[in-house]
CSV table of C-alpha atoms and ligand atoms in Angstrom, one decimal:
chain,number,residue,atom,x,y,z
A,1,MET,CA,4.1,17.5,19.6
A,2,ALA,CA,3.4,15.9,16.3
A,3,ARG,CA,4.4,17.8,13.4
A,4,GLY,CA,1.2,18.2,10.2
A,5,LYS,CA,-1.7,16.1,9.9
A,6,SER,CA,-1.5,12.4,11.5
A,7,GLN,CA,-4.2,9.6,11.0
A,8,PHE,CA,-5.1,7.8,13.7
A,9,CYS,CA,-6.9,4.5,12.7
A,10,THR,CA,-7.8,1.5,14.5
A,11,TRP,CA,-7.4,-2.4,13.6
A,12,PHE,CA,-10.1,-4.2,14.0
A,13,CYS,CA,-10.2,-8.6,14.1
A,14,THR,CA,-11.7,-10.3,11.2
A,15,GLU,CA,-13.1,-12.6,13.4
A,16,CYS,CA,-14.7,-11.6,16.4
A,17,ASN,CA,-14.5,-8.0,15.0
A,18,ALA,CA,-12.9,-6.5,18.5
A,19,ALA,CA,-11.0,-3.4,18.1
A,20,ASN,CA,-7.4,-4.3,19.3
A,21,TYR,CA,-4.9,-1.7,18.0
A,22,ILE,CA,-5.1,2.1,18.0
A,23,THR,CA,-2.6,3.2,16.0
A,24,ALA,CA,-1.1,6.7,14.0
A,25,TYR,CA,0.5,7.5,10.8
A,26,ASN,CA,1.7,10.5,8.7
A,27,LYS,CA,-0.4,10.6,5.8
A,28,LYS,CA,1.9,11.3,3.3
A,29,SER,CA,3.8,7.6,4.4
A,30,ASN,CA,0.0,6.3,4.1
A,31,GLU,CA,0.9,4.2,0.7
A,32,ARG,CA,3.1,2.1,3.2
A,33,ILE,CA,0.8,1.5,5.3
A,34,LEU,CA,-0.9,-1.9,4.8
A,35,LYS,CA,-5.0,-2.2,4.4
A,36,GLU,CA,-5.0,-5.4,6.4
A,37,ARG,CA,-2.2,-7.1,8.9
A,38,SER,CA,-1.4,-10.2,10.8
A,39,LYS,CA,-1.9,-8.8,14.6
A,40,PHE,CA,-2.5,-10.7,17.6
A,41,CYS,CA,-6.5,-11.2,19.0
A,42,GLY,CA,-6.8,-11.3,22.9
A,43,GLU,CA,-10.1,-12.9,22.3
A,44,CYS,CA,-9.5,-14.8,19.5
A,45,ARG,CA,-6.4,-15.9,21.6
A,46,LYS,CA,-4.4,-16.7,17.9
A,47,HIS,CA,-2.8,-14.4,15.4
A,48,VAL,CA,-5.7,-13.0,12.9
A,49,PRO,CA,-6.2,-10.5,10.0
A,50,HIS,CA,-6.9,-6.9,11.2
A,51,ARG,CA,-8.3,-4.6,8.9
A,52,ARG,CA,-7.9,-1.0,9.3
A,53,LYS,CA,-10.1,1.3,9.6
A,54,ASP,CA,-9.9,5.1,9.3
A,55,THR,CA,-10.6,7.7,12.8
A,56,LYS,CA,-10.3,11.5,12.6
A,57,LYS,CA,-9.1,12.3,15.6
A,58,GLY,CA,-11.4,14.5,18.3
A,59,SER,CA,-15.0,12.8,17.1
A,60,GLY,CA,-16.3,11.5,20.0
A,61,ASN,CA,-18.8,8.1,19.8
B,101,ZN,ZN1,-10.4,-11.8,17.3
């Protein structure tokens, strides 16, 4: 479906370290993706800065 390579990344809450969001973006637009973004954390029940961590597609674990 998706053309080109999509980079998957997970967003971790900086307070409780929960992996709350998984998103994918095009590597070509990598520069436009922020490394940190405020998102709502269900564990903290408030908006908390989330850190982005890139993940490889198809890897186990
Ligand atoms: Zn949290």
